XYZ file of C-alpha atoms in Angstrom:
684
model
C -14.802 0.543 -34.305
C -16.400 1.083 -30.904
C -14.909 -1.017 -28.101
C -17.175 -1.921 -25.195
C -15.324 -3.563 -22.275
C -17.478 -5.044 -19.498
C -16.594 -6.873 -16.277
C -17.997 -7.207 -12.754
C -20.498 -4.396 -13.148
C -18.036 -1.944 -14.743
C -18.107 -0.677 -18.305
C -15.721 1.229 -20.574
C -16.658 2.530 -24.019
C -13.910 3.647 -26.428
C -14.722 5.183 -29.799
C -11.877 4.383 -32.183
C -13.721 5.234 -35.381
C -12.113 7.679 -37.758
C -8.572 8.997 -37.865
C -8.350 10.543 -34.398
C -7.094 9.124 -31.094
C -9.879 6.984 -29.554
C -12.270 8.900 -27.353
C -13.354 7.734 -23.906
C -17.153 7.848 -24.073
C -17.911 6.161 -20.740
C -16.154 4.723 -17.696
C -18.262 3.634 -14.749
C -21.363 1.531 -14.228
C -21.851 -1.291 -16.704
C -24.294 -0.182 -19.399
C -25.406 -3.754 -20.105
C -25.362 -5.616 -23.378
C -25.396 -3.129 -26.260
C -25.682 -4.048 -29.915
C -23.351 -2.386 -32.439
C -26.222 -0.126 -33.453
C -26.933 0.829 -29.848
C -23.247 1.537 -29.223
C -23.161 3.790 -32.247
C -26.269 5.599 -31.057
C -24.710 6.024 -27.604
C -21.544 7.511 -29.052
C -23.400 9.853 -31.392
C -25.744 10.956 -28.605
C -22.759 11.755 -26.392
C -21.355 14.391 -28.766
C -21.548 17.775 -26.996
C -22.637 21.116 -28.359
C -20.190 23.579 -29.891
C -19.984 26.631 -27.688
C -19.263 30.223 -28.629
C -15.628 31.344 -28.645
C -14.358 27.774 -28.837
C -13.069 25.290 -31.362
C -15.494 24.894 -34.239
C -16.014 21.151 -33.767
C -17.394 19.228 -30.788
C -14.705 18.541 -28.173
C -13.762 14.841 -27.968
C -11.991 13.723 -24.802
C -9.427 11.178 -26.012
C -6.980 8.845 -24.302
C -4.241 11.311 -25.306
C -5.899 14.752 -25.187
C -3.917 17.442 -26.957
C -3.994 21.129 -27.815
C -4.555 20.212 -31.440
C -7.925 18.742 -30.431
C -8.879 21.923 -28.587
C -8.016 20.460 -25.169
C -6.351 23.113 -22.999
C -6.259 21.095 -19.775
C -3.497 18.844 -18.456
C -2.053 16.586 -21.197
C -1.240 12.896 -20.838
C 1.811 12.168 -22.992
C 4.258 14.975 -23.770
C 7.388 14.452 -25.879
C 9.949 17.196 -26.454
C 7.556 19.675 -24.888
C 4.679 18.846 -27.241
C 1.453 16.869 -27.004
C 0.408 16.243 -30.610
C -0.255 12.517 -31.153
C -1.684 11.035 -34.323
C -3.593 7.776 -34.395
C -2.066 4.796 -36.193
C -4.270 1.825 -35.303
C -6.318 0.254 -32.519
C -6.507 -3.475 -31.829
C -8.321 -5.635 -29.304
C -7.617 -9.019 -27.755
C -10.368 -9.994 -25.331
C -10.554 -7.373 -22.592
C -7.330 -5.641 -23.686
C -7.334 -2.749 -26.156
C -4.042 -1.404 -27.528
C -4.040 2.040 -29.116
C -1.017 2.725 -31.277
C -0.169 6.325 -32.040
C 2.827 8.388 -33.063
C 4.320 11.722 -32.139
C 7.226 13.078 -34.182
C 9.576 10.072 -34.570
C 8.300 8.224 -31.512
C 5.664 5.502 -31.324
C 3.245 5.205 -28.407
C 1.392 2.022 -27.479
C -1.353 2.668 -24.922
C -2.586 -0.480 -23.235
C -6.091 -0.526 -21.729
C -7.278 -3.601 -19.817
C -10.431 -4.226 -17.815
C -9.789 -7.138 -15.455
C -12.365 -9.709 -14.428
C -12.710 -7.798 -11.121
C -13.687 -4.559 -12.845
C -10.286 -2.935 -12.283
C -9.084 -0.798 -15.189
C -5.340 -0.848 -15.985
C -3.707 1.695 -18.284
C -0.078 2.210 -19.329
C 2.080 3.470 -22.187
C 5.139 2.140 -23.979
C 6.992 4.917 -25.802
C 9.721 4.006 -28.314
C 12.096 6.332 -30.125
C 11.974 5.202 -33.756
C 13.980 8.165 -35.019
C 17.642 9.033 -35.420
C 17.867 11.730 -32.730
C 17.114 11.635 -28.994
C 13.537 12.176 -27.768
C 12.717 13.675 -24.377
C 9.769 12.210 -22.459
C 8.224 14.974 -20.353
C 5.056 13.132 -19.372
C 3.681 9.617 -19.796
C 0.534 9.921 -17.732
C -2.995 8.584 -18.056
C -6.172 10.650 -18.048
C -9.746 9.430 -17.673
C -13.019 11.382 -17.734
C -15.415 11.192 -14.794
C -18.978 12.532 -14.638
C -19.666 16.058 -13.465
C -21.420 14.684 -10.371
C -17.995 13.572 -9.101
C -17.216 16.800 -7.229
C -15.593 15.790 -3.949
C -11.934 14.708 -3.745
C -10.312 12.434 -1.180
C -6.573 11.823 -1.090
C -3.933 11.436 1.605
C -1.050 13.159 3.289
C 0.920 12.250 6.399
C 4.256 12.195 8.144
C 6.626 9.704 9.714
C 4.666 7.501 12.129
C 1.467 9.146 10.887
C 0.889 7.925 7.330
C -2.316 7.917 5.255
C -4.045 10.911 6.801
C -7.169 11.572 4.738
C -7.968 15.006 3.363
C -11.112 15.994 1.495
C -11.880 18.981 -0.684
C -14.393 20.207 -3.233
C -12.259 22.040 -5.789
C -13.709 24.542 -8.223
C -12.463 24.929 -11.766
C -8.775 24.200 -12.174
C -6.386 21.442 -11.161
C -6.063 19.720 -7.791
C -2.517 18.364 -8.230
C -0.480 16.129 -5.921
C 3.167 15.509 -6.777
C 5.721 13.535 -4.801
C 9.450 14.255 -4.883
C 10.847 11.694 -2.458
C 12.150 9.028 -4.819
C 9.695 6.769 -2.981
C 6.022 7.278 -2.206
C 6.842 9.067 1.026
C 4.878 9.366 4.236
C 2.712 12.067 2.614
C 2.007 9.946 -0.472
C -1.385 10.824 -2.021
C -1.643 7.018 -2.360
C -5.138 6.870 -3.815
C -7.008 9.750 -5.424
C -10.755 9.302 -5.083
C -13.473 11.543 -6.506
C -17.127 10.960 -5.906
C -20.590 12.215 -5.333
C -20.740 14.687 -2.436
C -20.671 13.049 0.977
C -19.489 9.630 -0.200
C -18.301 7.376 2.605
C -17.177 3.836 3.202
C -20.572 2.294 2.553
C -22.341 4.779 0.262
C -21.730 7.021 -2.701
C -20.482 6.641 -6.257
C -16.696 6.899 -6.501
C -13.929 6.805 -9.097
C -10.321 6.291 -8.010
C -6.811 6.111 -9.448
C -3.587 4.747 -8.006
C -0.176 5.014 -9.669
C 1.501 1.625 -9.220
C 5.037 2.987 -8.898
C 7.607 3.105 -6.096
C 9.075 6.481 -7.045
C 7.848 9.997 -7.736
C 4.288 10.365 -8.999
C 1.771 12.935 -10.189
C -1.956 12.587 -9.557
C -4.586 15.176 -10.309
C -8.265 16.002 -10.538
C -9.338 18.654 -13.036
C -12.562 20.501 -13.707
C -12.692 22.842 -16.673
C -14.993 25.373 -18.257
C -14.767 23.197 -21.348
C -17.028 20.672 -19.664
C -14.949 17.534 -19.020
C -13.971 16.525 -15.505
C -11.090 14.111 -15.242
C -8.651 12.105 -13.157
C -5.018 11.880 -14.201
C -1.938 10.143 -12.932
C 1.487 8.787 -13.741
C 5.159 8.915 -12.910
C 6.602 12.368 -12.246
C 9.219 12.548 -14.994
C 12.061 15.053 -15.037
C 12.766 14.832 -18.761
C 13.752 11.236 -19.514
C 15.767 11.154 -22.756
C 15.373 8.189 -25.090
C 18.233 7.418 -27.451
C 17.295 6.040 -30.880
C 15.746 2.591 -30.397
C 15.170 3.002 -26.647
C 11.827 2.468 -24.910
C 10.144 3.986 -21.886
C 7.497 1.892 -20.137
C 5.231 3.935 -17.933
C 3.941 2.690 -14.590
C 0.475 1.202 -14.631
C -2.343 3.442 -13.474
C -4.940 1.384 -11.602
C -8.423 2.882 -11.973
C -11.481 1.686 -10.099
C -15.168 2.609 -10.031
C -17.742 1.599 -7.413
C -21.279 2.591 -6.464
C -21.012 1.390 -2.843
C -18.499 3.894 -1.488
C -14.899 3.241 -0.520
C -15.653 -0.318 0.540
C -16.852 -0.875 -3.007
C -13.345 -0.001 -4.212
C -11.867 -2.563 -1.808
C -14.390 -5.137 -3.022
C -12.734 -4.879 -6.444
C -9.121 -4.153 -5.527
C -8.593 -6.806 -2.845
C -9.712 -9.803 -4.966
C -7.700 -8.457 -7.895
C -4.534 -8.141 -5.785
C -5.104 -11.619 -4.380
C -5.367 -12.983 -7.923
C -1.644 -12.271 -8.507
C -0.311 -12.091 -4.943
C 2.981 -13.794 -4.086
C 1.513 -14.919 -0.743
C 1.056 -18.681 -0.786
C 0.660 -19.716 2.872
C -0.810 -18.496 6.163
C 0.829 -15.332 7.505
C 3.125 -16.351 10.367
C 2.882 -14.515 13.658
C 6.047 -12.410 13.694
C 8.308 -10.999 16.384
C 10.601 -8.154 15.352
C 13.476 -7.238 17.655
C 13.730 -3.499 16.904
C 11.785 -1.967 19.795
C 12.784 -4.891 22.007
C 16.582 -4.412 21.902
C 17.416 -1.748 19.264
C 21.222 -2.058 18.668
C 21.880 -4.200 21.751
C 22.815 -7.392 19.907
C 24.392 -10.556 21.283
C 23.433 -14.175 21.640
C 23.168 -13.756 25.401
C 20.798 -10.807 25.002
C 18.586 -12.389 22.363
C 18.427 -16.028 23.391
C 15.941 -15.372 26.237
C 13.804 -13.367 23.815
C 13.769 -16.329 21.438
C 12.545 -18.556 24.267
C 9.778 -16.165 25.298
C 8.692 -15.684 21.682
C 8.297 -19.424 21.201
C 6.362 -19.717 24.458
C 3.713 -17.179 23.420
C 3.288 -18.725 19.957
C 5.490 -16.646 17.629
C 6.171 -18.341 14.289
C 8.778 -15.996 12.775
C 11.639 -14.270 14.636
C 13.167 -11.272 12.820
C 16.556 -9.845 13.795
C 16.419 -6.130 13.026
C 19.127 -3.478 12.491
C 22.435 -3.868 14.322
C 23.779 -7.312 13.310
C 26.374 -6.317 10.681
C 29.961 -5.086 10.740
C 30.441 -2.085 13.042
C 26.748 -1.213 13.278
C 26.479 0.128 16.831
C 24.174 3.049 15.973
C 22.469 4.615 12.952
C 25.464 6.769 11.905
C 27.754 4.107 10.460
C 28.276 0.762 8.711
C 25.403 0.629 6.201
C 26.631 -1.173 3.105
C 28.884 -3.655 4.888
C 26.561 -6.651 4.784
C 28.821 -9.014 6.675
C 28.116 -10.246 10.196
C 29.814 -8.259 12.975
C 32.567 -10.483 14.447
C 32.565 -8.715 17.831
C 28.910 -9.208 18.730
C 28.524 -12.374 16.682
C 31.904 -14.168 16.870
C 30.347 -17.372 15.547
C 28.223 -15.617 12.958
C 24.442 -15.718 13.001
C 24.276 -19.469 12.704
C 23.952 -20.094 16.416
C 21.051 -17.635 16.799
C 19.365 -18.999 13.670
C 19.706 -22.522 15.082
C 18.124 -21.433 18.379
C 15.237 -19.862 16.435
C 14.737 -22.914 14.216
C 15.054 -25.239 17.191
C 12.242 -23.350 18.914
C 9.981 -23.989 15.903
C 10.208 -20.531 14.352
C 11.446 -19.138 11.037
C 14.455 -16.828 11.055
C 14.220 -13.383 9.424
C 16.787 -10.618 8.937
C 16.713 -6.835 8.465
C 18.602 -5.278 5.523
C 18.737 -1.864 3.887
C 20.526 -2.643 0.610
C 19.898 0.649 -1.205
C 21.752 2.701 1.410
C 25.350 3.302 2.488
C 27.098 5.123 5.315
C 30.212 7.143 4.516
C 31.654 5.549 7.657
C 31.691 2.049 6.187
C 34.124 -0.038 4.187
C 31.895 0.207 1.120
C 31.487 3.973 1.489
C 35.233 4.480 1.738
C 36.024 2.161 -1.175
C 33.328 3.367 -3.586
C 32.306 7.016 -3.194
C 31.693 6.794 -6.964
C 28.740 4.492 -6.266
C 26.745 7.187 -4.464
C 23.627 8.589 -6.103
C 24.573 12.100 -4.900
C 27.896 13.705 -4.004
C 29.567 12.594 -0.743
C 29.293 16.125 0.661
C 25.556 16.356 -0.098
C 23.047 16.460 2.747
C 22.521 13.182 4.586
C 19.257 11.773 5.920
C 19.466 9.547 8.971
C 23.235 9.949 8.457
C 23.204 7.897 5.277
C 23.551 8.154 1.507
C 21.889 6.294 -1.365
C 23.640 3.840 -3.681
C 23.046 4.386 -7.401
C 21.131 1.280 -8.469
C 21.244 2.320 -12.110
C 24.934 1.269 -12.120
C 25.267 -2.422 -13.075
C 28.220 -2.869 -10.739
C 26.161 -1.641 -7.772
C 23.282 -3.972 -8.560
C 25.687 -6.883 -8.967
C 27.487 -6.132 -5.689
C 24.234 -5.984 -3.729
C 22.944 -9.151 -5.336
C 26.137 -11.006 -4.451
C 26.110 -9.854 -0.816
C 22.442 -10.684 -0.252
C 22.752 -13.943 -2.175
C 25.686 -14.938 0.052
C 23.699 -14.216 3.239
C 20.722 -16.201 2.002
C 22.982 -19.086 1.010
C 24.880 -19.163 4.325
C 21.997 -18.865 6.780
C 18.469 -20.352 6.903
C 16.851 -16.962 6.296
C 13.168 -17.289 5.423
C 12.394 -13.579 5.368
C 14.067 -10.242 4.646
C 12.789 -7.035 6.161
C 13.918 -4.674 3.363
C 14.133 -1.121 4.677
C 14.587 2.267 2.951
C 15.128 5.015 5.506
C 15.560 8.209 3.498
C 14.337 10.224 0.542
C 16.555 10.163 -2.551
C 16.669 13.970 -2.949
C 17.247 13.770 -6.707
C 15.030 15.168 -9.440
C 14.600 11.943 -11.409
C 14.075 8.701 -9.498
C 13.065 6.482 -12.411
C 16.355 4.667 -13.011
C 16.770 4.065 -9.268
C 13.316 2.519 -8.928
C 13.795 0.285 -11.955
C 17.138 -0.832 -10.521
C 15.381 -1.753 -7.272
C 12.818 -3.829 -9.164
C 15.581 -5.663 -11.065
C 17.469 -6.438 -7.853
C 14.432 -7.798 -6.009
C 13.354 -9.800 -9.062
C 16.819 -11.402 -9.301
C 16.837 -12.300 -5.619
C 13.353 -13.781 -5.718
C 14.270 -15.863 -8.752
C 17.401 -17.155 -6.996
C 15.676 -17.724 -3.622
C 12.054 -18.455 -4.419
C 11.131 -19.458 -0.874
C 12.366 -16.275 0.820
C 9.678 -13.729 1.678
C 10.340 -9.968 1.630
C 8.768 -7.125 3.565
C 8.789 -3.607 2.132
C 9.611 -1.082 4.855
C 10.503 2.554 4.216
C 10.810 4.378 7.532
C 7.525 2.628 8.119
C 4.894 3.076 5.412
C 6.888 5.289 3.044
C 6.860 2.856 0.110
C 3.510 1.111 -0.246
C 2.144 0.783 -3.764
C 0.753 -1.905 -6.019
C 3.973 -2.349 -8.016
C 6.202 -3.041 -5.015
C 3.409 -5.341 -3.823
C 4.079 -7.599 -6.815
C 7.548 -8.252 -5.364
C 6.930 -8.499 -1.624
C 4.824 -10.496 0.800
C 4.318 -7.867 3.495
C 4.531 -4.120 4.013
C 5.411 -2.334 7.231
C 2.396 -0.083 7.533
C 3.981 2.464 9.874
C 6.866 2.802 12.323
C 4.366 3.561 15.064
C 2.938 0.760 17.159
C 0.667 3.170 19.040
C -2.745 1.493 18.561
C -4.594 4.812 18.605
C -2.640 5.999 15.549
C -2.605 2.548 13.987
C -6.403 2.302 13.994
C -6.578 5.133 11.463
C -3.494 4.211 9.414
C -4.641 0.635 8.908
C -8.204 1.733 8.151
C -7.167 3.967 5.267
C -4.247 1.911 3.934
C -6.606 -1.044 3.777
C -8.796 0.545 1.127
C -6.124 -0.343 -1.416
C -4.024 -3.061 0.250
C -5.534 -6.313 1.605
C -5.013 -6.881 5.348
C -2.749 -9.913 4.948
C -0.027 -7.532 3.702
C -0.312 -4.992 6.515
C 2.275 -5.634 9.198
C 0.692 -4.759 12.567
C 2.497 -5.341 15.853
C 1.691 -5.351 19.544
C 4.170 -2.903 21.046
C 4.995 -1.826 24.571
C 2.350 -0.250 26.787
C 4.078 3.123 26.319
C 4.414 3.659 22.582
C 7.991 4.432 21.543
C 6.880 6.941 18.892
C 4.256 8.926 20.842
C 4.857 8.226 24.533
C 1.157 7.433 24.901
C 0.151 4.554 27.159
C -2.385 2.023 25.877
C -3.971 -0.959 27.567
C -3.007 -4.423 26.397
C -6.522 -5.223 25.171
C -6.474 -2.252 22.789
C -3.043 -3.203 21.474
C -4.121 -6.799 20.907
C -7.393 -5.917 19.178
C -5.673 -3.425 16.868
C -2.852 -5.745 15.789
C -5.204 -8.682 15.193
C -6.646 -7.301 11.952
C -3.434 -7.313 9.890
C -0.425 -9.546 9.444
C 0.008 -9.707 13.187
C 3.201 -9.549 15.180
C 4.918 -8.468 18.383
C 7.553 -5.781 18.892
C 8.395 -5.794 22.572
C 11.011 -7.215 24.924
C 9.074 -10.219 26.145
C 11.729 -10.958 28.761
C 10.474 -7.898 30.649
C 6.750 -8.490 30.205
C 4.699 -9.501 33.248
C 3.589 -13.155 33.398
C -0.108 -12.269 33.137
C 0.599 -10.256 29.989
C 2.570 -13.156 28.510
C -0.487 -15.336 29.142
C -2.637 -12.762 27.340
C -0.243 -12.710 24.358
C -0.349 -16.504 24.245
C -4.154 -16.463 24.149
C -4.154 -13.730 21.502
C -1.688 -15.674 19.350
C -4.073 -18.625 19.410
C -6.964 -16.362 18.370
C -4.881 -15.020 15.485
C -3.977 -18.497 14.248
C -7.600 -19.643 14.494
C -9.030 -16.715 12.563
C -6.300 -15.659 10.112
C -7.825 -17.659 7.255
C -10.859 -15.367 7.583
C -8.926 -12.187 8.365
C -6.719 -12.628 5.286
C -9.281 -13.787 2.767
C -12.601 -12.227 3.751
C -14.315 -9.075 2.604
C -13.179 -5.966 4.473
C -15.967 -3.658 5.662
C -15.834 -0.352 7.473
C -18.837 1.249 9.103
C -19.615 4.929 8.638
C -20.415 6.364 12.066
C -21.694 9.823 12.871
C -19.513 9.778 15.979
C -15.853 10.557 15.256
C -14.915 8.973 18.567
C -15.861 5.493 17.343
C -14.186 3.413 14.615
C -15.803 0.197 13.411
C -14.429 -2.246 10.889
C -14.659 -5.935 10.171
C -13.861 -8.842 7.900
C -16.774 -10.886 6.555
C -16.598 -14.433 5.235
C -19.223 -16.880 4.049
C -20.338 -18.032 7.498
C -18.298 -15.998 9.967
C -17.258 -12.403 10.481
C -15.058 -10.554 12.970
C -15.728 -6.932 13.906
C -13.691 -4.412 15.872
C -15.521 -1.711 17.817
C -12.953 0.841 18.988
C -13.446 4.042 20.958
C -10.588 6.316 19.886
C -11.729 9.597 21.440
C -14.495 11.256 23.384
C -17.859 10.065 22.127
C -20.502 12.623 21.197
C -23.087 11.102 23.543
C -23.103 9.503 26.964
C -24.728 6.460 25.355
C -23.141 6.015 21.897
C -25.283 4.797 19.036
C -25.758 1.024 18.652
C -23.230 -0.866 16.567
C -24.573 -1.822 13.155
C -22.809 -4.819 11.609
C -22.413 -3.853 7.964
C -21.849 -6.562 5.417
C -23.426 -9.572 7.160
C -26.109 -11.426 5.236
C -29.450 -9.791 6.138
C -31.355 -12.907 5.091
C -29.687 -15.210 7.648
C -29.680 -15.332 11.444
C -26.363 -14.721 13.183
C -24.994 -15.436 16.627
C -22.947 -12.481 17.900
C -20.472 -13.285 20.679
C -17.681 -11.411 22.415
C -14.299 -12.734 21.287
C -11.732 -12.923 24.071
C -8.501 -11.642 22.532
C -6.556 -12.131 25.750
C -7.259 -8.949 27.731
C -10.437 -7.090 28.629
C -11.165 -3.482 27.620
C -11.500 -0.716 30.207
C -15.065 0.561 30.699
C -16.860 3.221 32.721
C -20.426 2.026 33.330
C -22.698 0.805 36.086
C -23.818 -2.151 34.005
C -23.154 -3.410 30.473
C -25.937 -4.011 27.945
C -27.714 -7.238 28.962
C -26.754 -9.106 25.799
C -23.100 -8.229 26.397
C -23.287 -9.440 29.999
C -24.604 -12.797 28.756
C -21.814 -12.876 26.166
C -23.852 -13.558 23.047
C -27.102 -12.980 21.214
C -28.740 -14.442 18.099
C -30.666 -12.130 15.770
C -31.669 -11.871 12.119
C -29.052 -10.280 9.909
C -31.464 -7.537 8.914
C -31.732 -6.502 12.568
C -27.962 -6.479 13.007
C -27.359 -4.378 9.904
C -30.203 -1.892 10.441
C -30.904 -1.668 14.180
C -27.628 -2.855 15.610
C -26.552 -3.690 19.136
C -25.877 -1.399 22.106
C -22.237 -1.579 23.164
C -20.460 -1.298 26.510
C -19.236 2.149 27.519
C -15.580 1.839 26.636
C -13.076 4.386 27.814
C -11.211 6.109 24.972
C -8.374 3.925 23.775
C -10.188 0.601 24.099
C -11.734 -1.921 21.741
C -14.019 -4.944 21.680
C -13.835 -7.710 19.074
C -17.056 -9.497 18.127
C -17.413 -12.848 16.411
C -20.470 -13.200 14.182
C -21.502 -16.698 13.081
C -24.304 -17.514 10.676
C -26.744 -20.038 12.162
């Protein structure tokens, strides 16, 4: 049988006729309604020639390509060092196809689903049906892409500098990205995109894969002399052994096609994520205490900060690291999740009451997966460590082995007790080191079990995923959390890029983005308040600054900005994200477009390539309607160097047809580098 899956302009054709593993005939643009006869003609017409010095039958690219088929490229599933699957049966239920196959004494069920948003989901379940152990060496997914997909985009990065894009045009061979952090890491490839040469945010045909997994991954792009070009991805496995009767469930590989560039990927991925998101209410404006006080904890120190936070309009107050037993710096006390009696002699109840009394939710920082040797838990249970006590530390801490049931139970009981004792609405769940082990699978699955148990026991508590900033952001952890900490840097110049690229995959309502101090703690760079406000506005906004030391005029600006955020967050967190391709690397433009209103950010992040930069074109607004464009006051003005602004900007607004705004655009003021303007666009 030939299976033709279609949804939202995307099509997948699988040929499951005959005895072999089903072949992937097409993945990409929807081919339209095809009759059984037309499908058969398509499949037959897609059979390639047989070349000289090659296998003597046409090469079929299957869901599980193997040497026995003549495929000498990267395999998908490998058991006991071999890739030799045999087809058992294929079934279909709506838009889900399940391919059952076998290899030695193991069974493999490959699940293929095309969602209503055009997002393709693929995974394997491997079961040992034999009497002896089976080693799983690979449980990856491979998909063919057309030969015109020549250019590769993926990501690297570092602490406080995540999601740095890198592009290449590989020749024949494999472009392989592996992670070995036990988490995604700051250099996580994140999303592997291949496309037609020169693809951008608004143009080009692209195919992309993301491994929805919070541990080690493999992602690759391969071009071969055999003809097929492919994308592959999955968990990086270090030889998982299945006892008789045991199963291994692979992470889901999320695959997306679009013909409108990178924004086209977001147009599919964001609505799909929102269809299962745990977020159920508006994202509260958050204040986090880390860069405000660091480890300087006491009621006397924090009570004035609570008052200032309430005055500027904060809705959630999060107490960061430093509240628990003996935690005076980052070298001790992790694992002892009891309140420090010296700094908090009455517990956290008094602070929580002050926060609640000021009309804010109370949140708390935890790092449950970690332990310090200098802690009660570390001294009592060195046997609970994932690595030996004398192994290298990272941020002076070790990792607890979450594959041990007693460790999972202990952590659940401690966190459950905190959530029962205090009115905690939110946990900032941190993870500040790499695991430094070869196989992270059991650890990651233990993490998922722990979070799932906590969420079931405390359904109203929200969780943020933080990992030294943005070191653990993926679509599987997203199923368990309500926010991610995008990066440990609050420098708006760095944040502009990090949020731009992270937002291809992750909707903005998840992306924690804070207004920090004028001098960024991670870079030492000084930024104006207007730039900091404009940058933080376009995520799940917050503040990370000691408001007791902020000048009164800046507090007024924060108060005005908080009101802007509350007014527009329903648009910012539900609209369509657009990014404008500019020829000038010194200018970054992005926006969020709704049915009748849009917000755009125009940021100058470096020296522009002309004294008068090109006009701003407002991508994504309806060209058939007229729109009023006005300057949105976010609380502080940008710095400019000009004798006079464009006349429309001096007036403060202009009304023009959408076609003019998208094609001709508007001249902008001459911003100094490190400044931004936010525009409000209303259909009239």
